[in-house]
XYZ file of C-alpha atoms in Angstrom:
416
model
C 18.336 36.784 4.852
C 20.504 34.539 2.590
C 17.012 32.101 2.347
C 15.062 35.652 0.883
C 18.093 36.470 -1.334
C 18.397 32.884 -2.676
C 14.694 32.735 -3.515
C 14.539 36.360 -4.859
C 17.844 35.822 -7.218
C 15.931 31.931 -8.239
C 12.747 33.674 -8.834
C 14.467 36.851 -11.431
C 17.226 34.551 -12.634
C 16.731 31.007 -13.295
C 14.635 30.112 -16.524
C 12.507 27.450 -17.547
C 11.926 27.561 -20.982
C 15.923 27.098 -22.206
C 15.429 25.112 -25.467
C 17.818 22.592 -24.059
C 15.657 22.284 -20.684
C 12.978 21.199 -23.058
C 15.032 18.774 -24.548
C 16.468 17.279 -21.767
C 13.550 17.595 -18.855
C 12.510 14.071 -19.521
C 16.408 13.371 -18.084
C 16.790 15.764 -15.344
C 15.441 13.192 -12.904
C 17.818 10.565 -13.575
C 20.932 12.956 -14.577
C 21.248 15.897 -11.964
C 23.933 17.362 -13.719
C 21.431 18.593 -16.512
C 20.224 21.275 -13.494
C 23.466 23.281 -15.022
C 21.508 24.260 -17.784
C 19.516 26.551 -15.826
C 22.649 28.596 -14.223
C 23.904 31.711 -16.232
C 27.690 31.392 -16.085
C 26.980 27.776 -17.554
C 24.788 28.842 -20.549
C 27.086 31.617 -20.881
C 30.118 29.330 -21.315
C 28.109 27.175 -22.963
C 27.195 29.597 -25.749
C 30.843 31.171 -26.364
C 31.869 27.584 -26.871
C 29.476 26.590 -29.418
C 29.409 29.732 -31.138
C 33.095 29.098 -31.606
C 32.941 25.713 -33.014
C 30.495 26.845 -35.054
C 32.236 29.137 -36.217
C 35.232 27.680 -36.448
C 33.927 24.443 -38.755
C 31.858 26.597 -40.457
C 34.473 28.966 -42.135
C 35.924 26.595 -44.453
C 32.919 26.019 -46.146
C 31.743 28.757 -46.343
C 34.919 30.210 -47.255
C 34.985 27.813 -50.445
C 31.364 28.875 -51.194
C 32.427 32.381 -50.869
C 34.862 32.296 -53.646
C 32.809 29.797 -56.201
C 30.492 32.591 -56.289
C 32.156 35.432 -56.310
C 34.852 35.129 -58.885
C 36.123 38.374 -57.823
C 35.852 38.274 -54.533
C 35.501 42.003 -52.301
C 35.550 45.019 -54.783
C 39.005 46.774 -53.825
C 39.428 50.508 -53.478
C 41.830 51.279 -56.790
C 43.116 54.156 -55.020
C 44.143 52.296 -51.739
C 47.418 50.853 -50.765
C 49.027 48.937 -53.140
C 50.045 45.731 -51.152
C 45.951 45.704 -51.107
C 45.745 45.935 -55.198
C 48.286 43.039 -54.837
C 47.590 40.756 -51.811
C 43.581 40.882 -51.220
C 42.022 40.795 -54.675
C 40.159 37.164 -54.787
C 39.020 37.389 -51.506
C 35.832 36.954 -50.758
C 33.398 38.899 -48.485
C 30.586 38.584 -46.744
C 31.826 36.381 -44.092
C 29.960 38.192 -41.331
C 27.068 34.969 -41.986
C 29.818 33.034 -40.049
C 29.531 35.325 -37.486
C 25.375 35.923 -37.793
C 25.134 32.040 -37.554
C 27.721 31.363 -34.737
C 25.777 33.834 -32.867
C 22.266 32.969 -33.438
C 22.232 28.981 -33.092
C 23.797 28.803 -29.481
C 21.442 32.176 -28.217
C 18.409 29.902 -29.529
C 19.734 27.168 -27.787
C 20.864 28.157 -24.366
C 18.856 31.286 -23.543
C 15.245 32.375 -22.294
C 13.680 33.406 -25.599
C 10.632 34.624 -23.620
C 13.366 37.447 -22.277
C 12.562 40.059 -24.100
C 16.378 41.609 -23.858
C 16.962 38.873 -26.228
C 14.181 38.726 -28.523
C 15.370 42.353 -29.106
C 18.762 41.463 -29.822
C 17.514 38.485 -32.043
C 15.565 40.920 -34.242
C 18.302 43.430 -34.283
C 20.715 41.026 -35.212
C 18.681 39.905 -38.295
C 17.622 43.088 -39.427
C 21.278 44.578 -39.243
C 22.022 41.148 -41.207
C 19.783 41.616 -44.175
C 20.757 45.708 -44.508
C 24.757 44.223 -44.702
C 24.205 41.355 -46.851
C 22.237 43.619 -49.141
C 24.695 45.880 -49.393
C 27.730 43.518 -50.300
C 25.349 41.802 -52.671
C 25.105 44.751 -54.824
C 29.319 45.177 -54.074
C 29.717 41.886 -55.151
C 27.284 40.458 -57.416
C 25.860 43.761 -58.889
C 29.514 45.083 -59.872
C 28.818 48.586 -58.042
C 31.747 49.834 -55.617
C 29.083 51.957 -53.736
C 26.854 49.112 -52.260
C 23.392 50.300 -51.120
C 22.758 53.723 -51.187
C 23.699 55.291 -47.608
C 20.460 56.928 -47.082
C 18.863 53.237 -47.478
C 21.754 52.308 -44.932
C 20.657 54.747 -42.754
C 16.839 54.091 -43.220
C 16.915 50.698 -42.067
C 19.307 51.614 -39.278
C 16.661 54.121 -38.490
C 13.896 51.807 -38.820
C 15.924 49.354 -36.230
C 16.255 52.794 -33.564
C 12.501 53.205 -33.685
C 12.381 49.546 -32.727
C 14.555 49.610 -29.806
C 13.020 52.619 -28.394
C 9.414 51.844 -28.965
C 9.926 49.041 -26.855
C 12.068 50.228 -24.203
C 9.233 53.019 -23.706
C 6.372 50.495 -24.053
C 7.606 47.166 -22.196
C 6.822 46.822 -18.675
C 9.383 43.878 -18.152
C 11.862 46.978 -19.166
C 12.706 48.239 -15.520
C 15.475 49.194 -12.783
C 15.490 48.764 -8.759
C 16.824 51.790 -7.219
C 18.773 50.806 -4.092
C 18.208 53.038 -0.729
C 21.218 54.986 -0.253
C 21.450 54.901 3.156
C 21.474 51.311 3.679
C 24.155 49.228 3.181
C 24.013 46.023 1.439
C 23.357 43.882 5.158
C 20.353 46.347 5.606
C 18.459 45.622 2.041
C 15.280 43.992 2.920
C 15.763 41.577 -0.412
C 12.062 40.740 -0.221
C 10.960 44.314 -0.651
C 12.768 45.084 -3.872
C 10.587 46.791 -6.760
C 10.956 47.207 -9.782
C 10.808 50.917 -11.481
C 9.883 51.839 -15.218
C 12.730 54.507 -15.719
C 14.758 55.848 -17.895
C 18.028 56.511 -16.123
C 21.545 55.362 -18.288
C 25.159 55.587 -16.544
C 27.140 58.934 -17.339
C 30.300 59.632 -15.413
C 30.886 62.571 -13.314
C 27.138 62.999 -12.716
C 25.225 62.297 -9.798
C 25.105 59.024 -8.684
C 27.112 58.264 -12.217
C 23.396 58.548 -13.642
C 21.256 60.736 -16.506
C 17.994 60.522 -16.440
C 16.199 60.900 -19.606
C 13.240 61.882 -18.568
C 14.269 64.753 -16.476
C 15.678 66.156 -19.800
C 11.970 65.310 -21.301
C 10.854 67.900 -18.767
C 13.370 70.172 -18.502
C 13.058 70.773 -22.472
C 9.197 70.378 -22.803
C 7.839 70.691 -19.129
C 6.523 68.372 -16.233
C 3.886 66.773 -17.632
C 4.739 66.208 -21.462
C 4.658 63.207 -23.322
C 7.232 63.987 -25.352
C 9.534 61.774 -24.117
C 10.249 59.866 -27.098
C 11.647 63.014 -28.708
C 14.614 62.687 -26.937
C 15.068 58.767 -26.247
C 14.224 58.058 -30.411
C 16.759 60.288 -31.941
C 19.582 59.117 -29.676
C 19.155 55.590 -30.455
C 18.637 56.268 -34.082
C 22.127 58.460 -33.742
C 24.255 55.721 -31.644
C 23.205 52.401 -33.661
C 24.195 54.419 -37.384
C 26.950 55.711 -35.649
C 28.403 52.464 -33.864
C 27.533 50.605 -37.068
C 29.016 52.659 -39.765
C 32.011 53.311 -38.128
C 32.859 49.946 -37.927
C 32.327 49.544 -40.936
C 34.979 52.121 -41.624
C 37.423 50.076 -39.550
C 37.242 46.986 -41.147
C 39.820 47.926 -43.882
C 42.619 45.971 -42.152
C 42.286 42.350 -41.710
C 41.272 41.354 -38.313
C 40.862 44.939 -37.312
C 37.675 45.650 -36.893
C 36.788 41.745 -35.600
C 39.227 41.805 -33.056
C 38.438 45.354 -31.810
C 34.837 43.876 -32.122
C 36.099 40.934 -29.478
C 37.292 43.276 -26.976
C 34.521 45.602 -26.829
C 32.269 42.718 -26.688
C 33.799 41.214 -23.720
C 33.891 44.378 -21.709
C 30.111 44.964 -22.450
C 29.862 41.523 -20.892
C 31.438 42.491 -18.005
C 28.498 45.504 -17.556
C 25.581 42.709 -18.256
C 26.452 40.249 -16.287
C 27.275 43.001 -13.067
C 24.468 44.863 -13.891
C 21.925 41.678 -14.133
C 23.188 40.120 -10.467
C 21.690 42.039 -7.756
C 24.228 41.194 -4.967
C 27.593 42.519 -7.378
C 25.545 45.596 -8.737
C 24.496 46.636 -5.175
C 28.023 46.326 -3.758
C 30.128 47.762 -6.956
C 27.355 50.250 -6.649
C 25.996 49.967 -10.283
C 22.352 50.245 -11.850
C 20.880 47.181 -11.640
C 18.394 45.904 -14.214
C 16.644 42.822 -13.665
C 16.591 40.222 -16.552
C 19.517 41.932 -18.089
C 21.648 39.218 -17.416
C 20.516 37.106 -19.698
C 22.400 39.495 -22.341
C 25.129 37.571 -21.466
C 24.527 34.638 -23.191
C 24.015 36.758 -26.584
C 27.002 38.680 -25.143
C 28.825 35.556 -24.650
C 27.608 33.664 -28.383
C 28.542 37.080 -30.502
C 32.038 36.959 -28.393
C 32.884 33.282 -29.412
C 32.179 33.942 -33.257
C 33.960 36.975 -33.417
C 36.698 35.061 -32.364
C 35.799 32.198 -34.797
C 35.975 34.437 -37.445
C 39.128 36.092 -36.648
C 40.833 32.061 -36.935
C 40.178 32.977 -40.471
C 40.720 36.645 -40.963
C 43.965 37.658 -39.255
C 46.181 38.748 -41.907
C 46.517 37.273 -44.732
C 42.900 36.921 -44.221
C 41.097 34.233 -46.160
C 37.810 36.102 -45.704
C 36.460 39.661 -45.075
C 33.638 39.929 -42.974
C 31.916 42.599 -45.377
C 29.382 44.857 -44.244
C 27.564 41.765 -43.540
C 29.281 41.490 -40.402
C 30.506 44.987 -39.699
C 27.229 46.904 -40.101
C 25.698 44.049 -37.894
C 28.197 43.728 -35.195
C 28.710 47.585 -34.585
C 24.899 48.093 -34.276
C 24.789 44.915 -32.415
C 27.557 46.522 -29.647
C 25.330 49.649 -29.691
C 21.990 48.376 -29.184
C 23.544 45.972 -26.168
C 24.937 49.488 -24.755
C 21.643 50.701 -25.020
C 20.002 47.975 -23.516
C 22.483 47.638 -20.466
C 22.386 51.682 -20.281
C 26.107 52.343 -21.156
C 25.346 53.893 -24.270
C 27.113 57.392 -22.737
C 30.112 55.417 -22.635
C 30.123 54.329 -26.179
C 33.115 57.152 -27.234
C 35.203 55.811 -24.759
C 34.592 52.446 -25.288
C 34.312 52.249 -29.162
C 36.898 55.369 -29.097
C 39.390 53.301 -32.300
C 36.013 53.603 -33.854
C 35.131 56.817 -33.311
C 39.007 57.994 -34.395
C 38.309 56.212 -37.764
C 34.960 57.636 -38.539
C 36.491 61.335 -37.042
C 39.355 60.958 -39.402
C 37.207 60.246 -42.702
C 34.795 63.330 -41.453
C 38.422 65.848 -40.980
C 39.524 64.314 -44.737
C 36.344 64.647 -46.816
C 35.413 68.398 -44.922
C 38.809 69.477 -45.385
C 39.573 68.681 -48.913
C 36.048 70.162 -49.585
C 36.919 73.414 -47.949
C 39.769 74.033 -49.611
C 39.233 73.207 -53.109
C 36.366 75.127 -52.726
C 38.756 78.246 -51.880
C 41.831 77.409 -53.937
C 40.413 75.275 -56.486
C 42.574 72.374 -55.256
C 41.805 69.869 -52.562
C 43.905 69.333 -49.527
C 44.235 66.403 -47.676
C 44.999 66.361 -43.686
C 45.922 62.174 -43.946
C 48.144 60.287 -46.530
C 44.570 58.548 -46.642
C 41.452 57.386 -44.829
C 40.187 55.860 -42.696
C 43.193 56.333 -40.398
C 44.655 53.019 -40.662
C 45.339 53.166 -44.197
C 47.322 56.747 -43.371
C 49.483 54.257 -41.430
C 49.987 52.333 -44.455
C 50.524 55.124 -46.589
C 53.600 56.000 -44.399
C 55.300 52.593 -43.973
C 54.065 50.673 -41.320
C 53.102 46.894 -42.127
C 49.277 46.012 -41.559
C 49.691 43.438 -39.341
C 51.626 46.362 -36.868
C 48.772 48.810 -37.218
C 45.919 46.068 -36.406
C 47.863 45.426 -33.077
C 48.545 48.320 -31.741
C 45.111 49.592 -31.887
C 44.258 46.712 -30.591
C 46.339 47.724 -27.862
C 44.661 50.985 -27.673
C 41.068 48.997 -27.828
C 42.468 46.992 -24.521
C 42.942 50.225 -22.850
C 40.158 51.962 -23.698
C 37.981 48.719 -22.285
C 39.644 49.142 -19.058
C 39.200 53.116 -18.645
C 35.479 52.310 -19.645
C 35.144 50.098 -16.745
């Protein structure tokens, strides 16, 4: 048994084509401990520590090249708080390249670019990258508040959910196992296992704590349809503008929306790495996914510059990650929820997110509403987003940015 598990889990799990086994094959022969390049929790380790240091020797350069060219620094809302008219003008944006770069070198280095869980993350990364830095170009350098128009925003982010779910339709290497349910983990024939295209995601409180898309396909269309994509599409599309934007709304508080970043981040870890090892996701009971894991190592290289960054953006912040890095990392946590199939979970998870976007929505509809019937806009918040209605009343910034990230903490661990 343990001889068929230990071949099976070699056989899924351990790649060959790591840029660093390339590099160092010549070597493995005479220095064993090179082998470690070819375990997961190594790489994984390996990445959050270089995407750290990265990011973390990075920032002051790129900090001072930052504020050479943008004399300005981050356009800053005139109507906002006043200790941000005072304490944040000169600052410069678009750090989230510290956090595009951190991320980027170590995945190239330490993970299987032939998996294609992380050639998909690669291109969504750089996508989401140019639709930010675009944006806080035309902020910045362009003199217009607005930054790209939002229906461009949501065109590329559109572009991005066709990607996604073109591929998870298309790709064969895309797949599940499906565990017997009467058998217990002792009983699993290990050398039997096979692999099934479906399209299943985790939902709580259903059966089995799965959905599965394609019974919706038929339910709405009929057996037989091939209208599949109907569904799958448009949710994607929905989740990464949704996840992405409304980070974006949260970064208006320094470290906010990086360290909220962090924490979901780590928890979707947590799912990857369960949900790509075949022993933990058969006895937690969990979908497993084969070749998931490897998310991990993105999982792990995103985590470590996040945390980078936030050396140099905890308040006072000496950079602002700009929609550089909040349109990228919010679609980045929702397209790893969609590839890991906790995208269902995403309100619970991202739920500081989803109370800033919610509180902008409740503003902007009711002030519309009413001046519309008394000829005078009302507002429900002092201001929003919802941290700056915090502001408004009193509360120092470096107070509000903690206690949600309080509330992120426990919203991770309800989520799991």
């Amino acid at each position: 048994m343990e001889k068929i598990l230990g071949d099976y889990v070699n056989k899924v799990f351990v790649p060959r084509n790591v840029m660093f086994h390339y590099f160092f094959l010549p070597l493995v022969e005479d220095f064993n401990f090179l082998n470690l390049f070819n375990y997961l929790t190594f790489r994984a380790g390996g990445a959050l520590f270089t995407a750290f240091l990265i990011s973390i020797l990075l920032g002051p350069k790129l900090i001072r090249g930052l504020k050479k060219f943008q004399k300005k620094g981050q356009p800053i809302r005139e109507d906002g708080p006043k200790s941000h008219l005072i304490n944040k003008v000169g600052t410069p944006t678009m750090g989230g390249i510290i956090i595009i770069i951190g991320t980027l070198v170590p995945v190239i280095l330490m993970s299987n670019l032939e998996n294609i869980y992380i050639q998909i993350l690669i291109i969504s990364t750089i996508i989401l990258g140019l639709i930010g830095l675009i944006d806080d170009y035309i902020k910045v350098f362009k003199k217009d508040k607005k930054g790209l128009q939002g229906k461009f925003k949501i065109a590329g982010q559109s572009l991005l959910g066709i990607f996604v779910g073109m591929v998870l339709l298309t790709n064969n290497n895309i797949t599940i196992v499906e565990f017997d349910e009467n058998l217990n983990s002792d009983k699993i024939e290990f050398s039997k296992i096979e692999e099934v295209k479906s399209y299943k995601t985790t939902i709580p409180f259903f059966k089995n704590n799965e959905l599965d898309y394609e019974e919706v396909s038929k339910a709405i269309f009929g057996k037989g349809s091939n209208y599949l994509w109907l569904i799958i599409i448009p949710i994607i599309i929905f989740i990464i503008a949704a996840v992405s934007n409304s980070n974006n709304l949260t970064d208006g508080l320094d470290g906010l929306s990086a360290g909220l970043s962090a924490i979901i981040v780590f928890t979707l870890g947590v799912f990857a790495w369960t949900s790509g090892n075949i022993i933990f996701s058969d006895y937690l009971n969990i979908m497993y996914i084969p070749r998931v894991g490897e998310i991990t190592i993105f999982i792990a290289a995103l985590l470590g510059s996040l945390v980078g960054f936030l050396w140099y953006n905890t308040y006072p912040a000496s950079v602002f990650m700009g929609d550089t890095g909040s349109l990228t990392v919010g679609g980045l946590i929702a397209v790893i929820s969609i590839l890991i199939r906790k995208e269902l979970l995403i309100p619970i998870l991202c739920g500081v997110f989803l109370l800033e976007a919610l509180s902008v929505i409740i503003q902007v509809s009711y002030f519309k509403l009413t001046k519309k019937k008394t000829g005078v806009g009302k507002r429900v918040f002092l201001m929003s987003p919802i941290h700056h209605h915090f502001q408004k009343a009193g509360y120092h910034e470096s107070k509000i940015v903690s206690r949600l990230w309080i509330i992120g903490i426990f919203l991770a661990v309800i989520t799991i």
